[in-house]
PDB file of C-alpha atoms in Angstrom:
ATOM      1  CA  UNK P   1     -20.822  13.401 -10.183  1.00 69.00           C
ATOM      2  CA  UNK P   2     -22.125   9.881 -11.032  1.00 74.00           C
ATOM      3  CA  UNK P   3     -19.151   9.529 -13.715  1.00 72.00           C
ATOM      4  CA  UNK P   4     -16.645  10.239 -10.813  1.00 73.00           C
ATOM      5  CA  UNK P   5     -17.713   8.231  -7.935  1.00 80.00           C
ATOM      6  CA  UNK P   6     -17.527   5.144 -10.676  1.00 80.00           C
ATOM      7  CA  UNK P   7     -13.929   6.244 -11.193  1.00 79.00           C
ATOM      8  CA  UNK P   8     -13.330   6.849  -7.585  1.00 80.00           C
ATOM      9  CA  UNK P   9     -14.873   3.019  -7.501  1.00 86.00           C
ATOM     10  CA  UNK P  10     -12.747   1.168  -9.563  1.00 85.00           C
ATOM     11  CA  UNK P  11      -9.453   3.088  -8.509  1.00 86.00           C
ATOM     12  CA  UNK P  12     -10.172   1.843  -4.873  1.00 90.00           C
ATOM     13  CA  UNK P  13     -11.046  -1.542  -6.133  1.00 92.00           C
ATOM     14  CA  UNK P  14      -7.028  -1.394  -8.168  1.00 92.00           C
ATOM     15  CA  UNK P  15      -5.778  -0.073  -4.478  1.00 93.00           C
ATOM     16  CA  UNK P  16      -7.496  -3.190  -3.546  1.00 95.00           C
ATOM     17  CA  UNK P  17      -6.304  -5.769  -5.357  1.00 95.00           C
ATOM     18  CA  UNK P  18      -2.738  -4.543  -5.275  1.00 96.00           C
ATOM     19  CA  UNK P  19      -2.886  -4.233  -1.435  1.00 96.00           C
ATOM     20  CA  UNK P  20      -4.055  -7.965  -1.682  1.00 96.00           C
ATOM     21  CA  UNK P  21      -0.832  -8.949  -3.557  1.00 95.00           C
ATOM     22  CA  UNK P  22       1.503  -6.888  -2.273  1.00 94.00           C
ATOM     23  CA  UNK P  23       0.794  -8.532   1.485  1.00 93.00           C
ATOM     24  CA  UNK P  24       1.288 -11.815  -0.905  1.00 91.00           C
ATOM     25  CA  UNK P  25       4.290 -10.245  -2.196  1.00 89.00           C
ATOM     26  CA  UNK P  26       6.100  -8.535   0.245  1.00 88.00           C
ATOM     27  CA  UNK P  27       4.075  -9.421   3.857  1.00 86.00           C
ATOM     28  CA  UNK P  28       7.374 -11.201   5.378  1.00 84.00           C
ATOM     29  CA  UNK P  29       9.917  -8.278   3.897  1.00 84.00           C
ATOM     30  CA  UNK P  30      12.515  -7.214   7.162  1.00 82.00           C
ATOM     31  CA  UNK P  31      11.436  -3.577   7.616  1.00 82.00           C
ATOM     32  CA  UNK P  32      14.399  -1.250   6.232  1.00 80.00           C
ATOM     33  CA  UNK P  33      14.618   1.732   4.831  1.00 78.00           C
ATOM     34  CA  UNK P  34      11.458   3.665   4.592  1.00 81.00           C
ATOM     35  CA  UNK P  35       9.510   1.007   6.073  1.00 84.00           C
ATOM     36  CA  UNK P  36       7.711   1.731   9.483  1.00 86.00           C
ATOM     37  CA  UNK P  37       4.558   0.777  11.179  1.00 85.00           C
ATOM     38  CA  UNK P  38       2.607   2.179   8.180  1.00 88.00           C
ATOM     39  CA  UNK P  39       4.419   1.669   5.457  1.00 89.00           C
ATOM     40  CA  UNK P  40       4.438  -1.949   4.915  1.00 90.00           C
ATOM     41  CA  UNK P  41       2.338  -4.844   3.477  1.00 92.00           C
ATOM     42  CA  UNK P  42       2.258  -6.585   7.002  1.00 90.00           C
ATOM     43  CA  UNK P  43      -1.415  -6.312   6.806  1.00 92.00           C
ATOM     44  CA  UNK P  44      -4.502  -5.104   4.719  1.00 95.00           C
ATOM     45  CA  UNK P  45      -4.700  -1.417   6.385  1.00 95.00           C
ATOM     46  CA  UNK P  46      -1.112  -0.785   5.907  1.00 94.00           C
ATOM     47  CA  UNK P  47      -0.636  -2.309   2.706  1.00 95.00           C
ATOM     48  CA  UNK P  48      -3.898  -0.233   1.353  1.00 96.00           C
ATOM     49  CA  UNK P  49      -2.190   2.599   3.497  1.00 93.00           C
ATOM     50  CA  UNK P  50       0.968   1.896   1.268  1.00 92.00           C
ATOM     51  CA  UNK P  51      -0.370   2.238  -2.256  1.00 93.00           C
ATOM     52  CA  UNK P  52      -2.514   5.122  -1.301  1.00 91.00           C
ATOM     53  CA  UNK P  53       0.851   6.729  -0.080  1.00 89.00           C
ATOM     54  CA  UNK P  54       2.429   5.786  -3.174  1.00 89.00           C
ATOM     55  CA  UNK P  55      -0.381   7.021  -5.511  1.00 87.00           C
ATOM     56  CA  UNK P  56       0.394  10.517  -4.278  1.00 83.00           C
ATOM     57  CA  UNK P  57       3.691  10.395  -5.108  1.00 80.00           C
ATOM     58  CA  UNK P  58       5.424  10.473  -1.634  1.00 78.00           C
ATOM     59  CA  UNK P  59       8.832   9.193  -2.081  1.00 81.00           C
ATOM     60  CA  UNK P  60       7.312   6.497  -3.891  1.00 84.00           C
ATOM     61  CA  UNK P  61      10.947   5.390  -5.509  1.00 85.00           C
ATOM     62  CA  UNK P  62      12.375   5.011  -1.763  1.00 87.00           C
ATOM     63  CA  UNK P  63       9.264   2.903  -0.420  1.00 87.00           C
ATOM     64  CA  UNK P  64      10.218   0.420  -3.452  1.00 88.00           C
ATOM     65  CA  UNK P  65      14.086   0.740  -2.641  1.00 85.00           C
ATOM     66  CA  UNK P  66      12.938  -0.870   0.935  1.00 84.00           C
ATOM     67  CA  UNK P  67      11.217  -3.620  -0.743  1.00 84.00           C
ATOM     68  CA  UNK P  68      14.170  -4.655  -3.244  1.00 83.00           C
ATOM     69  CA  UNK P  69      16.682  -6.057  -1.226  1.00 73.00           C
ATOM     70  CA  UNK P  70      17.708  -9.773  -2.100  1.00 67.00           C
ATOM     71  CA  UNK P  71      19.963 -11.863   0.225  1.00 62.00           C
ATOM     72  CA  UNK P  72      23.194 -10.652   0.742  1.00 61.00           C
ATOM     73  CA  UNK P  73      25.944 -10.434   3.889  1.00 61.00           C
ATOM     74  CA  UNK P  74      24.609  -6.957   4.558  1.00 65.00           C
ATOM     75  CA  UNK P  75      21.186  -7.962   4.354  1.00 66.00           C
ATOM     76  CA  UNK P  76      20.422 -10.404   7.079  1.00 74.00           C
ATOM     77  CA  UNK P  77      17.082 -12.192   5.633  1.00 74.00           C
ATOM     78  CA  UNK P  78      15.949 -15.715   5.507  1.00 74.00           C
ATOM     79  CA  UNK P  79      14.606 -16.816   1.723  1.00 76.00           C
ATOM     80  CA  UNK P  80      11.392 -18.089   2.926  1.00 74.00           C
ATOM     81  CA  UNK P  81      10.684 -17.685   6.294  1.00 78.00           C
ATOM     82  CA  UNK P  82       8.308 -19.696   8.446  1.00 77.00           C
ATOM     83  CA  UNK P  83       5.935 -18.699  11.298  1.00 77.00           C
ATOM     84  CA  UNK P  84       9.016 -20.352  13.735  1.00 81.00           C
ATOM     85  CA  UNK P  85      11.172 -17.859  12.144  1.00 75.00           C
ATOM     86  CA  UNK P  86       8.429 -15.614  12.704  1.00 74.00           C
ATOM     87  CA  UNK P  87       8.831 -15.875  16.326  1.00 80.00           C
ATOM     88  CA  UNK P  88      12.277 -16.571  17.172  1.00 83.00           C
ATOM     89  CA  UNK P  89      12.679 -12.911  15.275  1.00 78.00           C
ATOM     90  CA  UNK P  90      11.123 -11.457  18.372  1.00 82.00           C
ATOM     91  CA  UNK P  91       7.706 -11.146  16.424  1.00 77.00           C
ATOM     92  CA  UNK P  92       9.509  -9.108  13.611  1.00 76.00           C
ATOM     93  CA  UNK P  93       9.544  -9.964   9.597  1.00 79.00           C
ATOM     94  CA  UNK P  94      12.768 -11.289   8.354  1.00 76.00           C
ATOM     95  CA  UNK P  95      12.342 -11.957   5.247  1.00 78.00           C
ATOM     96  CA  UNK P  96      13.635 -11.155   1.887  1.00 78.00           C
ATOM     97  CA  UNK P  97      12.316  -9.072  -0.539  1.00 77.00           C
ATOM     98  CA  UNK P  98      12.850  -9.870  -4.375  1.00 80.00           C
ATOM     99  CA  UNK P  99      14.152  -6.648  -6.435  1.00 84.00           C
ATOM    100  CA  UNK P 100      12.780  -7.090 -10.037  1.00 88.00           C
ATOM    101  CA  UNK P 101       9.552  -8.256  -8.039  1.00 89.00           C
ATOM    102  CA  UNK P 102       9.064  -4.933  -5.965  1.00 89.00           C
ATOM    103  CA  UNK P 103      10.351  -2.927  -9.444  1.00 92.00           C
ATOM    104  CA  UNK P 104       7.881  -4.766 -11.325  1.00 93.00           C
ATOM    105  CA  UNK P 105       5.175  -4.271  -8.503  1.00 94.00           C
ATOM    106  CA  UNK P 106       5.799  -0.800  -8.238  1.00 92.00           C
ATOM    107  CA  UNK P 107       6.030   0.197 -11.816  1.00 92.00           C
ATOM    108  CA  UNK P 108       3.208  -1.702 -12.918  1.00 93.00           C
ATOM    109  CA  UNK P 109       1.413   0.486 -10.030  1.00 93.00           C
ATOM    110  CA  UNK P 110       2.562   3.613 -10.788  1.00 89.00           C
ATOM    111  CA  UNK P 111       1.688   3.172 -13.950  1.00 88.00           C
ATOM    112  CA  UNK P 112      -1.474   2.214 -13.774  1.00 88.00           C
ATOM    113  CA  UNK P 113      -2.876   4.490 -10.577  1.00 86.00           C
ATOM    114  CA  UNK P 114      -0.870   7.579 -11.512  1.00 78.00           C
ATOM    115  CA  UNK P 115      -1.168   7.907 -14.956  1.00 77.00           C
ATOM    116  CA  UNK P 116      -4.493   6.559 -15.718  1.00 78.00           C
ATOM    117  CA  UNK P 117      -6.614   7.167 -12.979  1.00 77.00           C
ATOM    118  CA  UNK P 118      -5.386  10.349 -12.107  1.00 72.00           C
ATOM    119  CA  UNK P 119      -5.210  11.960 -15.050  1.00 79.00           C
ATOM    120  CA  UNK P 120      -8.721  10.424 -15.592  1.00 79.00           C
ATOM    121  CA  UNK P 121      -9.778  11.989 -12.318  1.00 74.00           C
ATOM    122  CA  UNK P 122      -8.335  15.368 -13.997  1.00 79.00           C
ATOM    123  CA  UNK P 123      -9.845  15.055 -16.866  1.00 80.00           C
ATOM    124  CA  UNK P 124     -13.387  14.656 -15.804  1.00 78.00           C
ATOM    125  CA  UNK P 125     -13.072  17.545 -13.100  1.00 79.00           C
ATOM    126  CA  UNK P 126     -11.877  19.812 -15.960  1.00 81.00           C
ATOM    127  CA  UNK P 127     -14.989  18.307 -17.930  1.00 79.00           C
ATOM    128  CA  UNK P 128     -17.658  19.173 -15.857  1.00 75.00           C
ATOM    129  CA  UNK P 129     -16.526  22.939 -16.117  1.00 77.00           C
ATOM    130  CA  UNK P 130     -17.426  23.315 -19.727  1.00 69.00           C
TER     131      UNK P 130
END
């Protein structure tokens, strides 16, 4: 039990820090796609909210599809939007998102929460039965 609450530790402190740079990342992102009042890095809860949704596996590739469109005429954004752009937007993010950022960010996550830790997890549950 000790050996898994140390895991269970250090996989929230990952969840941590990438909540921390994801609302670095992607706090100002216009909401589309599967983006809601949940799933976003608008703030800590939702971001940690997020990656815990993510971690499961829930439609993890369309949450990063939300977070990887760039400026284009379809995709009204500003590049690097200020707290007046903030609020002229009716209180709403507007801005950008960066596509081999989120890809990056989301990979790199995947990879590391999903395929390490879990299968960790697994293997120390399937450990303590022997």
């Amino acid at each position: 039990m000790q050996t898994l609450s140390n895991i269970g530790g250090l996989l929230i402190l990952f969840i941590y820090i990438y909540s921390i740079g994801g609302m670095m990342y992607f706090g100002e992102v216009k909401r589309t796609g599967n983006m809601n009042d949940y799933i976003n890095f608008e703030s800590f809860t939702s971001a940690f909210l997020t990656l815990f949704t993510v971690s499961t596996g829930d439609s993890w590739s369309t949450t990063m599809a939300s977070f990887t469109h760039d400026r284009s005429p379809d995709y009204d954004c500003l590049e690097d939007p200020g707290y007046t752009d903030y609020v002229a937007n009716g209180r709403e993010t507007i801005g950008c998102g960066s596509y081999w950022g989120a890809i990056g960010f989301f990979i790199s996550y995947m990879f590391l929460i999903r395929l390490i830790f879990l299968k960790l997890f697994i293997a120390l549950i399937i450990d303590g039965f022997k």
